[in-house]
Short mmCIF file of C-alpha atoms in Angstrom, two decimals:
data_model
loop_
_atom_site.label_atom_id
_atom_site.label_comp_id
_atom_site.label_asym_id
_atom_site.label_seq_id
_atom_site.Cartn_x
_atom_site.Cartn_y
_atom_site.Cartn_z
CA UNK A 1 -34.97 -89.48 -25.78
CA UNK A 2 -37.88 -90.85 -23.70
CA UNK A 3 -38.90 -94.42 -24.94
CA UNK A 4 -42.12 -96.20 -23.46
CA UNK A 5 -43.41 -99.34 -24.44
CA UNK A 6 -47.35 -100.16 -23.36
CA UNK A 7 -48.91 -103.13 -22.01
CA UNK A 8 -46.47 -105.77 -23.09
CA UNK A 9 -46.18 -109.23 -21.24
CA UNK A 10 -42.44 -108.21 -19.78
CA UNK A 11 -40.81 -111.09 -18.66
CA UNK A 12 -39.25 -110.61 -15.30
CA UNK A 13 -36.18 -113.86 -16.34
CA UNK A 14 -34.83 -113.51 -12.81
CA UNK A 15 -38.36 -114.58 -11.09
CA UNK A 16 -39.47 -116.35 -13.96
CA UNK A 17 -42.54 -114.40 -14.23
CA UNK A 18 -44.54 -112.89 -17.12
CA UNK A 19 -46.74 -109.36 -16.10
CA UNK A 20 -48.89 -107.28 -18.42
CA UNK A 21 -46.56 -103.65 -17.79
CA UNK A 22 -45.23 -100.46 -19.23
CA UNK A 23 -41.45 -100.02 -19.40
CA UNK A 24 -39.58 -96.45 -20.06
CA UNK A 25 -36.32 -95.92 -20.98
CA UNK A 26 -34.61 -92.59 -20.68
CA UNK A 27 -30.81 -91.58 -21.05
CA UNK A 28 -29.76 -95.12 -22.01
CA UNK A 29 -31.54 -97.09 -19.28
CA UNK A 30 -34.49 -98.29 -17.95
CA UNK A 31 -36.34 -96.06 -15.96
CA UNK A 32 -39.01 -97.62 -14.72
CA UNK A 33 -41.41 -100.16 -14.99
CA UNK A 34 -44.84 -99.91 -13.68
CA UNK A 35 -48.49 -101.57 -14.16
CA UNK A 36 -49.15 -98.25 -16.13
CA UNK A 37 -46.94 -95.33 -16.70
CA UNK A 38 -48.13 -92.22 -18.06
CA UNK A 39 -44.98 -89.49 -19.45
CA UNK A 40 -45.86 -87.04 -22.48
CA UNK A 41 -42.68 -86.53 -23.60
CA UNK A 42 -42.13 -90.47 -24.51
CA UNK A 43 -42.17 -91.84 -28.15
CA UNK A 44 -44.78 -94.11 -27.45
CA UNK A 45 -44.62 -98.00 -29.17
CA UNK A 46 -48.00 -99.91 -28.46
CA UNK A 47 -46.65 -103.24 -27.80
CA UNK A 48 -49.89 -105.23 -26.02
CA UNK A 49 -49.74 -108.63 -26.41
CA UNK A 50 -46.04 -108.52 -27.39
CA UNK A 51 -43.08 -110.14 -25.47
CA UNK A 52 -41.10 -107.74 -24.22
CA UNK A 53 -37.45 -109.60 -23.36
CA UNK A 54 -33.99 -108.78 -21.74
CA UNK A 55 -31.86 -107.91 -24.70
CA UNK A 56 -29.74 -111.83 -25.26
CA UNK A 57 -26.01 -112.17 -23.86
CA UNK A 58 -23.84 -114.13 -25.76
CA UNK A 59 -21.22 -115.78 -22.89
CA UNK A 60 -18.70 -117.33 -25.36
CA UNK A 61 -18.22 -116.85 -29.51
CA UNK A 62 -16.01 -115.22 -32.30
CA UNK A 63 -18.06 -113.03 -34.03
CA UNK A 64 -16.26 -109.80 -35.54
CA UNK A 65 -13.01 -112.16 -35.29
CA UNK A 66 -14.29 -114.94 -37.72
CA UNK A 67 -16.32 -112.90 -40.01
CA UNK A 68 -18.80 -113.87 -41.85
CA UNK A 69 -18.81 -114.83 -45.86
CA UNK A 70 -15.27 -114.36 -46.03
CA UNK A 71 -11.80 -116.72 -45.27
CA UNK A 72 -8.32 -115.82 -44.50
CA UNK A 73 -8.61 -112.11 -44.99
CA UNK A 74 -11.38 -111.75 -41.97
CA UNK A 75 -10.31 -114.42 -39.78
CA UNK A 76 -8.59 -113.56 -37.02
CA UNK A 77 -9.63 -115.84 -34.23
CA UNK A 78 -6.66 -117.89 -33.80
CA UNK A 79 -2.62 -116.60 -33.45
CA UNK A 80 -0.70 -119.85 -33.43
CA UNK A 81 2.37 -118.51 -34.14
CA UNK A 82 3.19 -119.28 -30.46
CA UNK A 83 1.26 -121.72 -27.74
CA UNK A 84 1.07 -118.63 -25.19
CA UNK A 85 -0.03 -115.79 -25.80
CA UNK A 86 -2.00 -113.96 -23.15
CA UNK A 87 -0.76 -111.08 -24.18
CA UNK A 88 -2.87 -110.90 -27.26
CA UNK A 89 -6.42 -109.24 -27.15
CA UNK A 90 -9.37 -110.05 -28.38
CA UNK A 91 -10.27 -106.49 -29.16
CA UNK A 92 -7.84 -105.96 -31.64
CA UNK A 93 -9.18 -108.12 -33.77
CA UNK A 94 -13.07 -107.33 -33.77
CA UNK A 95 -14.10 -105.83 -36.68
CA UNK A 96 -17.45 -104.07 -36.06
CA UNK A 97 -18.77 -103.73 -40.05
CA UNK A 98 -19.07 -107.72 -39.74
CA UNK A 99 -22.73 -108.53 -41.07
CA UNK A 100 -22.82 -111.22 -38.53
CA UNK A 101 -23.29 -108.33 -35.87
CA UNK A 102 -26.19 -106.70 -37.84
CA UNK A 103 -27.66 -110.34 -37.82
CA UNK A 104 -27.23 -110.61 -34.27
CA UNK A 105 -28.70 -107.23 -33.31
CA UNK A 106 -31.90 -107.82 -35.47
CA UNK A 107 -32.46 -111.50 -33.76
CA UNK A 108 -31.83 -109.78 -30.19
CA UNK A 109 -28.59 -110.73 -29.35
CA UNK A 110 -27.35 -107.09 -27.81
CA UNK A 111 -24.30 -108.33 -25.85
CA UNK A 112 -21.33 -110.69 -26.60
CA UNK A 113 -18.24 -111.94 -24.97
CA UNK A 114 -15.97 -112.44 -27.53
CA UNK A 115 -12.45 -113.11 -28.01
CA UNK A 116 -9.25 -115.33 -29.56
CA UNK A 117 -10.21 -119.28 -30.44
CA UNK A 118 -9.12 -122.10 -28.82
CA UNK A 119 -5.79 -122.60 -31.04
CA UNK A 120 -3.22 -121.71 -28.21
CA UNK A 121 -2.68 -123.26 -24.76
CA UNK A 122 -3.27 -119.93 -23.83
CA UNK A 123 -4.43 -117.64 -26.14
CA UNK A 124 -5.38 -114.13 -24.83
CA UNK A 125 -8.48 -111.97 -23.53
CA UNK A 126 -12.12 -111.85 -24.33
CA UNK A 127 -13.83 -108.66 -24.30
CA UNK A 128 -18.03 -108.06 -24.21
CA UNK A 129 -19.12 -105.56 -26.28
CA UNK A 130 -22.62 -104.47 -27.61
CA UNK A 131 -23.59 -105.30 -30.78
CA UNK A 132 -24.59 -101.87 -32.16
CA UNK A 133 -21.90 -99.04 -33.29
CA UNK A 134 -19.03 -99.20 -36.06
CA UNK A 135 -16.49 -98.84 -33.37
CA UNK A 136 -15.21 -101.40 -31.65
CA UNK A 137 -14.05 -99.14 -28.69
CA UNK A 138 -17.35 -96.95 -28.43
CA UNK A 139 -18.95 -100.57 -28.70
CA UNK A 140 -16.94 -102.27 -25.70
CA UNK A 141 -18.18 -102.49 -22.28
CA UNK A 142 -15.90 -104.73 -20.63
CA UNK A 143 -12.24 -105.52 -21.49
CA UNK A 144 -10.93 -107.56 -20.34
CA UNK A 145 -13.79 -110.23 -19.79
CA UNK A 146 -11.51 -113.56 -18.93
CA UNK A 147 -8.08 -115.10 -20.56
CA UNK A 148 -9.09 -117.90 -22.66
CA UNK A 149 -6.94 -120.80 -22.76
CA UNK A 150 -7.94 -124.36 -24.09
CA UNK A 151 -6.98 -128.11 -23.21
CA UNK A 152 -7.37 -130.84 -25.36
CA UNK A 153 -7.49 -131.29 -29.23
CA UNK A 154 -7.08 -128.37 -30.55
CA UNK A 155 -3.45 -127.41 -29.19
CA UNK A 156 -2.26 -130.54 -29.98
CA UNK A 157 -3.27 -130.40 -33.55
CA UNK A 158 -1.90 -126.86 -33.77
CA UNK A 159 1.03 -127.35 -32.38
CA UNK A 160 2.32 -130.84 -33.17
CA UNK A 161 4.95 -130.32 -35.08
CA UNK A 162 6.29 -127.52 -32.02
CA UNK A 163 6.70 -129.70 -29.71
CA UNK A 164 3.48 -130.57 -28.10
CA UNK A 165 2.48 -133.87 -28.28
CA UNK A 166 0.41 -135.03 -25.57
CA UNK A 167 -2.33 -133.41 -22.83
CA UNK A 168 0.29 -133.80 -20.10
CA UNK A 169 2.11 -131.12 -22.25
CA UNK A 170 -0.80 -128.86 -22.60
CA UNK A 171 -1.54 -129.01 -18.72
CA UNK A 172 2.68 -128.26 -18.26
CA UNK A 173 2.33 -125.37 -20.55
CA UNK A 174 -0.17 -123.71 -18.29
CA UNK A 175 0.89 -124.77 -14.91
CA UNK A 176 4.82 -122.95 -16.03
CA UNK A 177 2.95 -120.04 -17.06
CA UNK A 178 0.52 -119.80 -13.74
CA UNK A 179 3.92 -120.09 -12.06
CA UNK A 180 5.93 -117.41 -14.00
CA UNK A 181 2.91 -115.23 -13.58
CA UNK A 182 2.59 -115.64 -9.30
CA UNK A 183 6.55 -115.52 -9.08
CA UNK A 184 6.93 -112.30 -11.02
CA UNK A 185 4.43 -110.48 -9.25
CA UNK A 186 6.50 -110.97 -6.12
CA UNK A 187 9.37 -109.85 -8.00
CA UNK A 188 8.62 -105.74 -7.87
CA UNK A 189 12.23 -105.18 -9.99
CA UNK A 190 11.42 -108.10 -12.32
CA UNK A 191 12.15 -106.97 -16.05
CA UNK A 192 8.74 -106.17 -18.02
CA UNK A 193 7.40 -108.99 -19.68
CA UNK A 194 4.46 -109.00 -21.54
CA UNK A 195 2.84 -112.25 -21.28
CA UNK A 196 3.48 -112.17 -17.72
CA UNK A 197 1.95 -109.16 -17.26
CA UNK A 198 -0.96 -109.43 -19.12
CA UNK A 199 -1.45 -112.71 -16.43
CA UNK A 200 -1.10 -110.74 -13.31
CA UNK A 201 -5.34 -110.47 -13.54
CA UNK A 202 -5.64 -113.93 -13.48
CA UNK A 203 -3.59 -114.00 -10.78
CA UNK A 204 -5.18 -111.64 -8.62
CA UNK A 205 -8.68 -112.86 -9.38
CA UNK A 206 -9.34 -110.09 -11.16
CA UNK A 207 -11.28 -112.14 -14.48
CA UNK A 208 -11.22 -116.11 -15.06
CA UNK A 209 -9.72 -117.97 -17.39
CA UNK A 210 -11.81 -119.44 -19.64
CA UNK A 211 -11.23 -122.32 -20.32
CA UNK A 212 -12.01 -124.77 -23.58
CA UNK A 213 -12.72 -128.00 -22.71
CA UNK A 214 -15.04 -130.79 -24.16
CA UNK A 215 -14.01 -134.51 -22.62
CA UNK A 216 -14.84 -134.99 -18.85
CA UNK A 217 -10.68 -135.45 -18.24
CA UNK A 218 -9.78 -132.36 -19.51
CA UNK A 219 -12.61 -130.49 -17.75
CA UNK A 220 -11.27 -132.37 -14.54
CA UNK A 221 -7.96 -131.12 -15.63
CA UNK A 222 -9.00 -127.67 -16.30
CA UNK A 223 -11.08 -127.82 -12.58
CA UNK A 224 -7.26 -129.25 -10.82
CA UNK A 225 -5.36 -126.69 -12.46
CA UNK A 226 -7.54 -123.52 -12.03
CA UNK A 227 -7.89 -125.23 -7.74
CA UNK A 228 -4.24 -125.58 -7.69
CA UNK A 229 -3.40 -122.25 -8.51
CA UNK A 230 -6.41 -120.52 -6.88
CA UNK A 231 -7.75 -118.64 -9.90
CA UNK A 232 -11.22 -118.09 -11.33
CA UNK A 233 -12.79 -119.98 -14.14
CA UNK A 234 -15.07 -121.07 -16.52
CA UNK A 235 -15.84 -124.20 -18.18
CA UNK A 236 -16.27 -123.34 -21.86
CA UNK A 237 -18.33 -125.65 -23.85
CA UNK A 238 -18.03 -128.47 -20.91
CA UNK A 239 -19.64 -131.32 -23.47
CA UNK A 240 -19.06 -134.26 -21.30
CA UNK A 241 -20.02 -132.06 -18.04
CA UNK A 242 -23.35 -134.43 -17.78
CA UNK A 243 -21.25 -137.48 -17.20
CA UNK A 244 -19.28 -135.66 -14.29
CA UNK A 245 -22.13 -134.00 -12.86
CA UNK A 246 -20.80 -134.06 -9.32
CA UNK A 247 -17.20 -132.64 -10.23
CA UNK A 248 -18.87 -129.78 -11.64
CA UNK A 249 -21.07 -129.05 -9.12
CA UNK A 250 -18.15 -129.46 -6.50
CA UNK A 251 -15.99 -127.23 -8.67
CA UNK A 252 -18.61 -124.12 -8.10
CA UNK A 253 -17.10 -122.97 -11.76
CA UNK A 254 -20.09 -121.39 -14.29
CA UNK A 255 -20.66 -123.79 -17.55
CA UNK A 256 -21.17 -122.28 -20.86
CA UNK A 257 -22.52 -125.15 -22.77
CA UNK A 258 -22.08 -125.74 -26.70
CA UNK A 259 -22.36 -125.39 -29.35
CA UNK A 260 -24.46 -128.30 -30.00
CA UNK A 261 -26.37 -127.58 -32.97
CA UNK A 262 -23.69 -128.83 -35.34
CA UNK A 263 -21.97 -132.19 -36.04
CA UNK A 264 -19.39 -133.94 -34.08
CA UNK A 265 -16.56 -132.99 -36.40
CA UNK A 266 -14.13 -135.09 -34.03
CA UNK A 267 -13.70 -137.77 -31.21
CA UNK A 268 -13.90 -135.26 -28.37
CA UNK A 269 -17.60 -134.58 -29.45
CA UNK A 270 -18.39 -137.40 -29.83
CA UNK A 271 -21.20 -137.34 -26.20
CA UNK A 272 -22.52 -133.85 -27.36
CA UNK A 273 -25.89 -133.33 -25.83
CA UNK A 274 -28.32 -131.10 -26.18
CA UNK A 275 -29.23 -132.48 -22.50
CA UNK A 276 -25.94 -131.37 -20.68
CA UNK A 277 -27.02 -127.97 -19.99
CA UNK A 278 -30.71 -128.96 -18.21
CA UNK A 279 -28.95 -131.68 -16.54
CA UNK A 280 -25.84 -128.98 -15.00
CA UNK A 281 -28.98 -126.42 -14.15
CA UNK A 282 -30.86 -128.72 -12.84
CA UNK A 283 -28.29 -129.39 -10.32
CA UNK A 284 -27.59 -125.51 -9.50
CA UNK A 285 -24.78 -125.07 -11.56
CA UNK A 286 -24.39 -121.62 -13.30
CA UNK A 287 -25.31 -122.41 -16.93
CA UNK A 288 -25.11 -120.29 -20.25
CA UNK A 289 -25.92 -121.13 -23.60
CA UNK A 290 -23.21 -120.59 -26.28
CA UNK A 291 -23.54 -120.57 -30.29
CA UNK A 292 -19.21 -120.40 -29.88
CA UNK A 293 -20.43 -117.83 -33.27
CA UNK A 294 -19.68 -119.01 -36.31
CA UNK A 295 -19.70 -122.34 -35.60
CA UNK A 296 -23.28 -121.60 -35.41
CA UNK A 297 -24.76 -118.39 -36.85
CA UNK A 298 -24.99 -116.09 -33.48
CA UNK A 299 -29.12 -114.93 -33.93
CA UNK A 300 -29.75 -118.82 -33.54
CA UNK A 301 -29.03 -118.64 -29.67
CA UNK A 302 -32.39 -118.51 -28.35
CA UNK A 303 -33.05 -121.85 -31.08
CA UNK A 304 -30.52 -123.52 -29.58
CA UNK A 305 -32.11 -122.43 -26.25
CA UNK A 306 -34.94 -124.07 -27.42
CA UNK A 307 -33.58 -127.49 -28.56
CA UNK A 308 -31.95 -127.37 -24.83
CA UNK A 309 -35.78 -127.55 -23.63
CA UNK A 310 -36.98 -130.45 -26.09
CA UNK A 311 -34.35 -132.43 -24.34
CA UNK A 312 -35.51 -131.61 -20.32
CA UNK A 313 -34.27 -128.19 -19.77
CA UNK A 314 -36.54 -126.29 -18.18
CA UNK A 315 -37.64 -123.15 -19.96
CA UNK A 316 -37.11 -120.62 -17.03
CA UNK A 317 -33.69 -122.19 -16.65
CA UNK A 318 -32.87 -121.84 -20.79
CA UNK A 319 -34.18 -118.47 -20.89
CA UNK A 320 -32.09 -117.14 -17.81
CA UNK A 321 -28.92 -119.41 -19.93
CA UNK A 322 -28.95 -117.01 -22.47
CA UNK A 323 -30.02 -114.06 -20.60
CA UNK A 324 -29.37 -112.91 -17.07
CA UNK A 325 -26.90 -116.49 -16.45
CA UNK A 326 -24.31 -115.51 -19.31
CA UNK A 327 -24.73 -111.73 -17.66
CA UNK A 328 -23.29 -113.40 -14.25
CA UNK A 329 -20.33 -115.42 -15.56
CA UNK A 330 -18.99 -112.20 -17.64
CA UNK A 331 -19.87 -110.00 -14.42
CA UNK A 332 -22.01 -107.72 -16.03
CA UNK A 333 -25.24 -108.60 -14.69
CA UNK A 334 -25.70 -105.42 -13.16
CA UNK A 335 -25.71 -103.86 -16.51
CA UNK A 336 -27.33 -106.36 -18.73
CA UNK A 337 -29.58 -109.38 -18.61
CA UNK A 338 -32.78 -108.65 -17.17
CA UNK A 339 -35.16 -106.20 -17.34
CA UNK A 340 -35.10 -104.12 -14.07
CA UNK A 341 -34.80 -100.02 -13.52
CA UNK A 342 -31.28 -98.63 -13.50
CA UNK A 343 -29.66 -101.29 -15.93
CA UNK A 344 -28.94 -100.39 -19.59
CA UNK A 345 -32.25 -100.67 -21.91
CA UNK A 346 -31.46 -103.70 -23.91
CA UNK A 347 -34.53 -105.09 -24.57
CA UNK A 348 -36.47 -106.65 -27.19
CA UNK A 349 -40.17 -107.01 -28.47
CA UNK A 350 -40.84 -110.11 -30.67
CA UNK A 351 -44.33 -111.21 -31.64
CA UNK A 352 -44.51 -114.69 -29.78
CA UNK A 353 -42.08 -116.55 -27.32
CA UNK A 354 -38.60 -116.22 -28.20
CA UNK A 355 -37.62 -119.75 -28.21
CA UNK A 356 -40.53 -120.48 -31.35
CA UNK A 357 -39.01 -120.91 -34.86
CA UNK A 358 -42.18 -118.84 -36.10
CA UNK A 359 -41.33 -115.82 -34.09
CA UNK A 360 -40.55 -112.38 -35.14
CA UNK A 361 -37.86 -109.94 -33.37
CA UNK A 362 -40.37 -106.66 -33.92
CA UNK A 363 -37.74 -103.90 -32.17
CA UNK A 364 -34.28 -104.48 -30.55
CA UNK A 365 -33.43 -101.50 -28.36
CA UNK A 366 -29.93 -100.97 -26.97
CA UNK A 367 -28.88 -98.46 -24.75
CA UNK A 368 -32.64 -97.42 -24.83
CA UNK A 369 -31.78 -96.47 -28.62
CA UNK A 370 -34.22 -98.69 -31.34
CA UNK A 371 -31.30 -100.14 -33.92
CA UNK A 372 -33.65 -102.64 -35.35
CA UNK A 373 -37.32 -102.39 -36.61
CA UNK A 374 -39.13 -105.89 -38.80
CA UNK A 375 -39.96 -104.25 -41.59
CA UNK A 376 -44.01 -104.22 -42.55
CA UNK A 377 -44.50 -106.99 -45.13
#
């Protein structure tokens, strides 16, 4: 099916321009857009004086582990039955009937990198998948994404009572396992191992690990660790990142900043800023916005976007954090996150800009398919 929408203000997040355009999509994609564009075999929307938008990427949550309005029996974010466990995927645990995903969709979220919580020292791979489908595998475009592992806190408190006590133990834990993983590569008549293998990506650079970290020491930690060992990273959530500006920037890792639209529930939170991603943009780091879904509900992204810009981010750099930037660090930006012919046709129409509380999501498109329509009051 042939999709055209007319004479929207298309937002081009890449240039950080705004142009009065048509845009087709055909066969799942984007097929062109023009000043005017004239097909007769198009289902034609009428979208003047709409904003036509990138559909939102999501760099970092939980949603479809941790669902929503229910407790043990649909959360399956964390397996702490062990501090590694790489070999456990995020996948597995997605279930695609969560209402949190029909929320997302209809608030223009259309892509999320999700995956295990930040429980384990190590605690296996994200995947991104789209949030449209009531198939997890049909749904998937990417697995896997990165291998999440997590300093401070949160493995502590997990894991106290197995043995680790202190962040020197956390930072062991990884280093032994970055080891195992480079030595048994080298060993071609190694017995299979499991964990080890599902490392072997990291190790050859083949996805990051991302990596949970809120106080500036552990996201110096996470920075030494991931140098010493020559892999790829990210610096998930990276709360204190505005008071080590220049070990960030030196680091060349992507932040994914958040989620700061909720209390500090602990001492590591305790400089949470809604100013930390402006501040890392501002000085050229690769910054995406993260709800970390459910700590906040996933279709408030683009609010907490928004808050980002009431405290000096500017609003090129907060839309491009939750569109084309998160696209980048998950390595799918030549699929998703901006609006340009040949990528998939994620996109969505909303009656005003996306970052006002007043505005309405009108159509979400993905794969150039409409799965949500605001009803007519």
């Amino acid at each position: 099916m042939k999709i055209l929408l007319k004479q929207g203000l298309v937002h081009d997040v890449e240039l950080g321009e705004i142009k009065v355009q048509d845009l087709l999509m055909e066969d799942g994609k984007i097929k062109k857009i023009a000043d005017t564009i004239n097909d007769a075999e198009t289902v034609v929307y009428d979208v003047k004086g709409k904003h036509v938008y990138p559909g939102m990427v999501e760099a970092h949550c939980h949603m479809g582990l941790h669902e929503a309005a229910i407790q043990f029996e649909g959360n399956d974010t964390n397996e702490s039955s062990d501090p590694i466990m790489p070999h456990v995927r995020g996948i597995d645990g997605i279930n695609p009937m969560d209402e949190a995903i029909q929320d997302a969709r209809a608030a223009g979220i259309t892509t999320v990198c999700a995956g295990p919580g930040s429980a384990d020292v190590i605690g296996g791979t994200f995947c991104a998948y789209k949030t449209y489908g009531n198939c997890i595998d049909e749904m998937l475009i990417k697995d896997p994404v990165a291998m999440k592992c997590a300093f401070g806190e949160n493995p502590k408190r997990v894991f106290q009572e197995k043995g680790i006590k202190t962040r020197m133990n956390v930072a062991a834990l990884l280093r032994k396992t970055l080891l195992e993983a480079k030595q048994y590569a080298q060993k071609k008549d190694a017995a299979y191992d499991m964990k080890l293998a599902a490392m072997q990506a990291v190790i050859e650079k083949q996805i990051p690990l991302k990596i949970h970290a809120h106080r500036a020491d552990d996201i110096c930690t996470a920075i030494r660790i991931a140098k010493e060992f020559d892999v790829k990273a990210t610096l998930d959530h990276c709360t204190e990142g505005h008071l080590i500006v220049d070990q960030v920037v030196k680091s060349g890792f992507p932040a994914i900043c958040g989620p700061s639209m909720s209390a500090r529930s602990k001492y590591e939170l305790k400089h949470k800023s809604f100013e930390t991603a402006g501040i890392l943009a501002e000085q050229g780091v690769l910054v995406a916005i993260t709800t970390d879904s459910p700590v906040i509900p996933q279709e408030y992204l683009p609010y907490c976007a928004a808050l980002c810009m009431k405290h000096g981010m500017r609003e090129a750099d907060a839309l491009r954090a939750i569109t084309i930037n998160p696209a980048k660090i998950i390595a799918l930006d030549d699929r998703i996150g901006s609006l340009k012919e040949g990528k998939d046709g994620d996109v969505v129409v909303c009656d005003g800009s996306i970052f006002d509380l007043q505005t309405h999501v009108l159509y979400t498109f993905i794969n150039g398919e409409l799965v949500y329509e605001k009803k007519r009051a």
